[in-house]
Amino acid sequence: MASQAVSALAPESRRSSQDPAGGRRGPPPTNPPAVTLTMSALKVGDSFPEDVAFTYVPPAPESDIKVCGIPQKFDASKEFKNKKVILVSVPGAFTPTCQASHLPSYLNNRDALKQKGVDQVVVIAFNDAFVMSAWGKANGVTDDYVIFASDADAKFSKSIGWTLGERTARYAIAVDHGKVVYASQEDNSKSIDQSGAEAVLAKL
């Protein structure tokens, strides 16, 4: 009886690898690879993209680095339509080149930037909004002429292809009422020859 049971099941087992019409099935379907949509790097004359937002802690007159504020959304696409703004990206808050030369180039040229009609400087990095806020406080920034914001997960920087590994790359983008008037990424991450305030001022 046992041999009859095996014999009766064998044809069904053999048919399991065939389709109902008797043909042999192909390999199981596979999901297509995930696709990451990336815009090309921004260039002069482009419109600043829509739906770009960062998070930041609004600056306050007190600069106690131990006091945490509440992160808020900074709608860059909306804000940049009505202002002349410089978006400055650095690989990380408190890191050597960023702290020693890149950020000071903007803080020390505040008056020169205003003379060129710049309404605001927005400094971004992949750090969270709390770290960015602390960086601003550590440098004595107490108003919103220079704000420190988080490009969380380097989302915006990845979208334009300007990253340093998983970090935001070092670059500067000047936007005049929604239009890009300057955009450049550093070839050497330790240099500010293309993204420092002096370089941007020369192009405004």
mmCIF file of C-alpha atoms in Angstrom:
data_model
loop_
_atom_site.group_PDB
_atom_site.id
_atom_site.type_symbol
_atom_site.label_atom_id
_atom_site.label_comp_id
_atom_site.label_asym_id
_atom_site.label_seq_id
_atom_site.Cartn_x
_atom_site.Cartn_y
_atom_site.Cartn_z
ATOM 1 C CA MET A 1 0.000 0.000 0.000
ATOM 2 C CA ALA A 2 2.826 2.367 0.820
ATOM 3 C CA SER A 3 4.308 2.030 -2.665
ATOM 4 C CA GLN A 4 0.907 2.768 -4.202
ATOM 5 C CA ALA A 5 0.568 5.954 -2.139
ATOM 6 C CA VAL A 6 3.990 7.188 -3.287
ATOM 7 C CA SER A 7 3.137 6.338 -6.875
ATOM 8 C CA ALA A 8 -0.151 8.206 -6.631
ATOM 9 C CA LEU A 9 1.517 11.354 -5.259
ATOM 10 C CA ALA A 10 4.488 11.399 -7.623
ATOM 11 C CA PRO A 11 2.630 12.774 -10.710
ATOM 12 C CA GLU A 12 1.166 15.602 -8.599
ATOM 13 C CA SER A 13 4.646 16.426 -7.292
ATOM 14 C CA ARG A 14 6.009 16.491 -10.817
ATOM 15 C CA ARG A 15 3.191 18.778 -11.969
ATOM 16 C CA SER A 16 4.018 21.318 -9.215
ATOM 17 C CA SER A 17 6.833 22.738 -11.325
ATOM 18 C CA GLN A 18 4.593 23.063 -14.370
ATOM 19 C CA ASP A 19 1.855 25.521 -15.263
ATOM 20 C CA PRO A 20 -1.749 24.297 -15.751
ATOM 21 C CA ALA A 21 -1.178 23.939 -19.490
ATOM 22 C CA GLY A 22 1.607 21.472 -18.899
ATOM 23 C CA GLY A 23 4.493 23.831 -19.743
ATOM 24 C CA ARG A 24 7.361 24.383 -17.326
ATOM 25 C CA ARG A 25 7.267 27.549 -15.277
ATOM 26 C CA GLY A 26 10.031 30.109 -15.519
ATOM 27 C CA PRO A 27 11.956 31.495 -12.524
ATOM 28 C CA PRO A 28 9.859 33.301 -9.891
ATOM 29 C CA PRO A 29 9.292 37.016 -10.588
ATOM 30 C CA THR A 30 11.649 39.465 -8.929
ATOM 31 C CA ASN A 31 10.985 43.024 -7.824
ATOM 32 C CA PRO A 32 12.685 45.745 -9.883
ATOM 33 C CA PRO A 33 15.567 47.518 -8.118
ATOM 34 C CA ALA A 34 14.673 50.660 -6.168
ATOM 35 C CA VAL A 35 15.303 53.860 -8.060
ATOM 36 C CA THR A 36 16.505 57.037 -6.348
ATOM 37 C CA LEU A 37 15.382 60.173 -8.138
ATOM 38 C CA THR A 38 18.104 62.797 -8.231
ATOM 39 C CA MET A 39 17.950 66.196 -9.830
ATOM 40 C CA SER A 40 20.985 67.531 -11.603
ATOM 41 C CA ALA A 41 23.131 70.000 -9.689
ATOM 42 C CA LEU A 42 21.681 73.482 -9.646
ATOM 43 C CA LYS A 43 23.169 76.039 -12.001
ATOM 44 C CA VAL A 44 22.822 79.752 -12.651
ATOM 45 C CA GLY A 45 19.440 80.558 -14.153
ATOM 46 C CA ASP A 46 17.610 77.609 -12.603
ATOM 47 C CA SER A 47 14.573 78.114 -10.419
ATOM 48 C CA PHE A 48 15.121 76.966 -6.865
ATOM 49 C CA PRO A 49 13.246 73.649 -6.498
ATOM 50 C CA GLU A 50 9.832 73.345 -4.928
ATOM 51 C CA ASP A 51 9.134 71.399 -1.730
ATOM 52 C CA VAL A 52 12.525 72.043 -0.127
ATOM 53 C CA ALA A 53 12.313 72.381 3.645
ATOM 54 C CA PHE A 54 14.743 72.268 6.534
ATOM 55 C CA THR A 55 14.267 72.268 10.305
ATOM 56 C CA TYR A 56 15.710 74.868 12.634
ATOM 57 C CA VAL A 57 15.438 76.347 16.096
ATOM 58 C CA PRO A 58 14.643 80.068 15.793
ATOM 59 C CA PRO A 59 17.456 82.154 17.300
ATOM 60 C CA ALA A 60 16.818 83.964 20.553
ATOM 61 C CA PRO A 61 18.474 86.953 22.252
ATOM 62 C CA GLU A 62 19.838 84.686 24.965
ATOM 63 C CA SER A 63 22.725 82.567 23.797
ATOM 64 C CA ASP A 64 22.831 79.956 26.557
ATOM 65 C CA ILE A 65 23.989 76.883 24.690
ATOM 66 C CA LYS A 66 22.349 74.668 27.332
ATOM 67 C CA VAL A 67 18.870 76.025 26.564
ATOM 68 C CA CYS A 68 17.068 74.007 23.885
ATOM 69 C CA GLY A 69 14.429 75.564 21.683
ATOM 70 C CA ILE A 70 11.701 73.876 19.690
ATOM 71 C CA PRO A 71 12.587 72.887 16.095
ATOM 72 C CA GLN A 72 10.382 74.363 13.409
ATOM 73 C CA LYS A 73 9.982 73.871 9.694
ATOM 74 C CA PHE A 74 11.832 76.299 7.461
ATOM 75 C CA ASP A 75 10.083 76.304 4.089
ATOM 76 C CA ALA A 76 13.079 77.215 1.935
ATOM 77 C CA SER A 77 11.196 77.108 -1.364
ATOM 78 C CA LYS A 78 8.652 79.621 -0.075
ATOM 79 C CA GLU A 79 11.140 81.857 1.738
ATOM 80 C CA PHE A 80 13.574 82.028 -1.162
ATOM 81 C CA LYS A 81 10.917 83.296 -3.573
ATOM 82 C CA ASN A 82 10.769 86.651 -1.826
ATOM 83 C CA LYS A 83 14.349 87.201 -0.720
ATOM 84 C CA LYS A 84 17.947 87.300 -1.817
ATOM 85 C CA VAL A 85 19.463 84.437 0.137
ATOM 86 C CA ILE A 86 22.710 82.509 0.345
ATOM 87 C CA LEU A 87 22.348 78.829 1.193
ATOM 88 C CA VAL A 88 25.613 77.572 2.659
ATOM 89 C CA SER A 89 26.149 73.857 3.179
ATOM 90 C CA VAL A 90 28.872 72.368 5.350
ATOM 91 C CA PRO A 91 29.778 68.734 6.109
ATOM 92 C CA GLY A 92 29.163 69.145 9.827
ATOM 93 C CA ALA A 93 28.661 71.590 12.669
ATOM 94 C CA PHE A 94 31.721 72.250 14.851
ATOM 95 C CA THR A 95 34.037 70.449 12.398
ATOM 96 C CA PRO A 96 37.470 72.004 11.745
ATOM 97 C CA THR A 97 37.174 73.785 8.379
ATOM 98 C CA CYS A 98 33.519 74.651 8.977
ATOM 99 C CA GLN A 99 34.256 76.294 12.329
ATOM 100 C CA ALA A 100 37.683 77.756 11.635
ATOM 101 C CA SER A 101 37.112 79.338 8.233
ATOM 102 C CA HIS A 102 33.823 78.628 6.455
ATOM 103 C CA LEU A 103 31.334 79.974 9.013
ATOM 104 C CA PRO A 104 33.554 82.937 10.027
ATOM 105 C CA SER A 105 33.745 84.024 6.392
ATOM 106 C CA TYR A 106 30.002 84.744 6.540
ATOM 107 C CA LEU A 107 29.839 86.122 10.072
ATOM 108 C CA ASN A 108 32.739 88.485 9.393
ATOM 109 C CA ASN A 109 31.255 89.674 6.075
ATOM 110 C CA ARG A 110 27.783 90.430 7.359
ATOM 111 C CA ASP A 111 27.949 94.119 6.380
ATOM 112 C CA ALA A 112 29.388 93.363 2.935
ATOM 113 C CA LEU A 113 26.629 90.820 2.314
ATOM 114 C CA LYS A 114 23.962 93.339 3.296
ATOM 115 C CA GLN A 115 25.486 95.900 0.931
ATOM 116 C CA LYS A 116 25.025 93.356 -1.861
ATOM 117 C CA GLY A 117 21.353 93.061 -0.958
ATOM 118 C CA VAL A 118 21.545 89.687 0.773
ATOM 119 C CA ASP A 119 18.544 89.356 3.087
ATOM 120 C CA GLN A 120 19.574 86.160 4.847
ATOM 121 C CA VAL A 121 22.219 83.473 5.075
ATOM 122 C CA VAL A 122 20.996 79.916 5.721
ATOM 123 C CA VAL A 123 23.651 77.501 6.941
ATOM 124 C CA ILE A 124 22.765 73.818 6.646
ATOM 125 C CA ALA A 125 24.401 70.528 7.571
ATOM 126 C CA PHE A 126 23.244 66.957 8.060
ATOM 127 C CA ASN A 127 23.269 67.459 11.863
ATOM 128 C CA ASP A 128 19.928 67.728 13.651
ATOM 129 C CA ALA A 129 18.314 71.077 14.454
ATOM 130 C CA PHE A 130 19.458 71.036 18.095
ATOM 131 C CA VAL A 131 23.118 70.669 17.156
ATOM 132 C CA MET A 132 22.807 73.355 14.495
ATOM 133 C CA SER A 133 21.185 75.698 17.015
ATOM 134 C CA ALA A 134 23.980 75.059 19.513
ATOM 135 C CA TRP A 135 26.537 75.814 16.806
ATOM 136 C CA GLY A 136 24.933 79.175 16.169
ATOM 137 C CA LYS A 137 24.860 79.991 19.887
ATOM 138 C CA ALA A 138 28.497 78.947 20.274
ATOM 139 C CA ASN A 139 29.354 81.555 17.652
ATOM 140 C CA GLY A 140 27.330 84.313 19.268
ATOM 141 C CA VAL A 141 24.521 84.416 16.683
ATOM 142 C CA THR A 142 21.353 85.800 18.273
ATOM 143 C CA ASP A 143 19.251 87.011 15.332
ATOM 144 C CA ASP A 144 17.894 85.500 12.129
ATOM 145 C CA TYR A 145 20.194 87.144 9.605
ATOM 146 C CA VAL A 146 22.217 83.925 9.758
ATOM 147 C CA ILE A 147 20.165 80.869 10.655
ATOM 148 C CA PHE A 148 21.404 77.354 11.289
ATOM 149 C CA ALA A 149 19.212 74.585 9.899
ATOM 150 C CA SER A 150 19.234 70.829 9.493
ATOM 151 C CA ASP A 151 19.169 69.140 6.113
ATOM 152 C CA ALA A 152 17.992 65.943 7.781
ATOM 153 C CA ASP A 153 19.515 62.821 6.212
ATOM 154 C CA ALA A 154 21.042 65.239 3.666
ATOM 155 C CA LYS A 155 17.740 64.973 1.796
ATOM 156 C CA PHE A 156 18.081 68.173 -0.213
ATOM 157 C CA SER A 157 21.807 67.745 -0.799
ATOM 158 C CA LYS A 158 21.242 64.213 -2.066
ATOM 159 C CA SER A 159 18.521 65.450 -4.394
ATOM 160 C CA ILE A 160 21.015 67.696 -6.212
ATOM 161 C CA GLY A 161 23.868 65.199 -5.971
ATOM 162 C CA TRP A 162 26.037 67.337 -3.676
ATOM 163 C CA THR A 163 26.997 65.086 -0.790
ATOM 164 C CA LEU A 164 30.117 63.921 0.966
ATOM 165 C CA GLY A 165 29.307 60.294 1.605
ATOM 166 C CA GLU A 166 26.228 60.436 3.807
ATOM 167 C CA ARG A 167 26.977 64.008 4.818
ATOM 168 C CA THR A 168 26.061 67.270 3.187
ATOM 169 C CA ALA A 169 28.881 68.479 0.947
ATOM 170 C CA ARG A 170 30.536 71.896 1.142
ATOM 171 C CA TYR A 171 28.803 74.243 -1.269
ATOM 172 C CA ALA A 172 27.060 77.582 -1.635
ATOM 173 C CA ILE A 173 23.949 78.537 -3.611
ATOM 174 C CA ALA A 174 22.837 82.145 -3.987
ATOM 175 C CA VAL A 175 19.137 82.584 -4.767
ATOM 176 C CA ASP A 176 17.651 85.923 -5.815
ATOM 177 C CA HIS A 177 13.841 85.861 -5.522
ATOM 178 C CA GLY A 178 13.585 82.224 -6.536
ATOM 179 C CA LYS A 179 16.312 82.207 -9.206
ATOM 180 C CA VAL A 180 19.753 80.689 -8.735
ATOM 181 C CA VAL A 181 22.421 83.336 -9.371
ATOM 182 C CA TYR A 182 25.401 81.356 -8.067
ATOM 183 C CA ALA A 183 25.974 77.694 -7.288
ATOM 184 C CA SER A 184 29.235 75.909 -6.661
ATOM 185 C CA GLN A 185 30.460 72.849 -4.798
ATOM 186 C CA GLU A 186 33.990 72.574 -3.453
ATOM 187 C CA ASP A 187 36.237 70.052 -5.192
ATOM 188 C CA ASN A 188 38.300 69.858 -2.000
ATOM 189 C CA SER A 189 36.137 69.549 1.112
ATOM 190 C CA LYS A 190 38.745 71.432 3.163
ATOM 191 C CA SER A 191 38.651 74.437 0.840
ATOM 192 C CA ILE A 192 36.229 77.365 0.849
ATOM 193 C CA ASP A 193 37.526 78.888 -2.391
ATOM 194 C CA GLN A 194 34.160 78.383 -4.108
ATOM 195 C CA SER A 195 31.721 78.411 -1.184
ATOM 196 C CA GLY A 196 33.135 80.972 1.224
ATOM 197 C CA ALA A 197 31.568 84.413 1.565
ATOM 198 C CA GLU A 198 34.329 86.122 -0.401
ATOM 199 C CA ALA A 199 33.788 83.830 -3.390
ATOM 200 C CA VAL A 200 30.037 84.387 -3.353
ATOM 201 C CA LEU A 201 30.321 88.148 -2.881
ATOM 202 C CA ALA A 202 32.498 88.349 -5.987
ATOM 203 C CA LYS A 203 29.668 86.844 -8.046
ATOM 204 C CA LEU A 204 26.774 88.926 -6.722
#
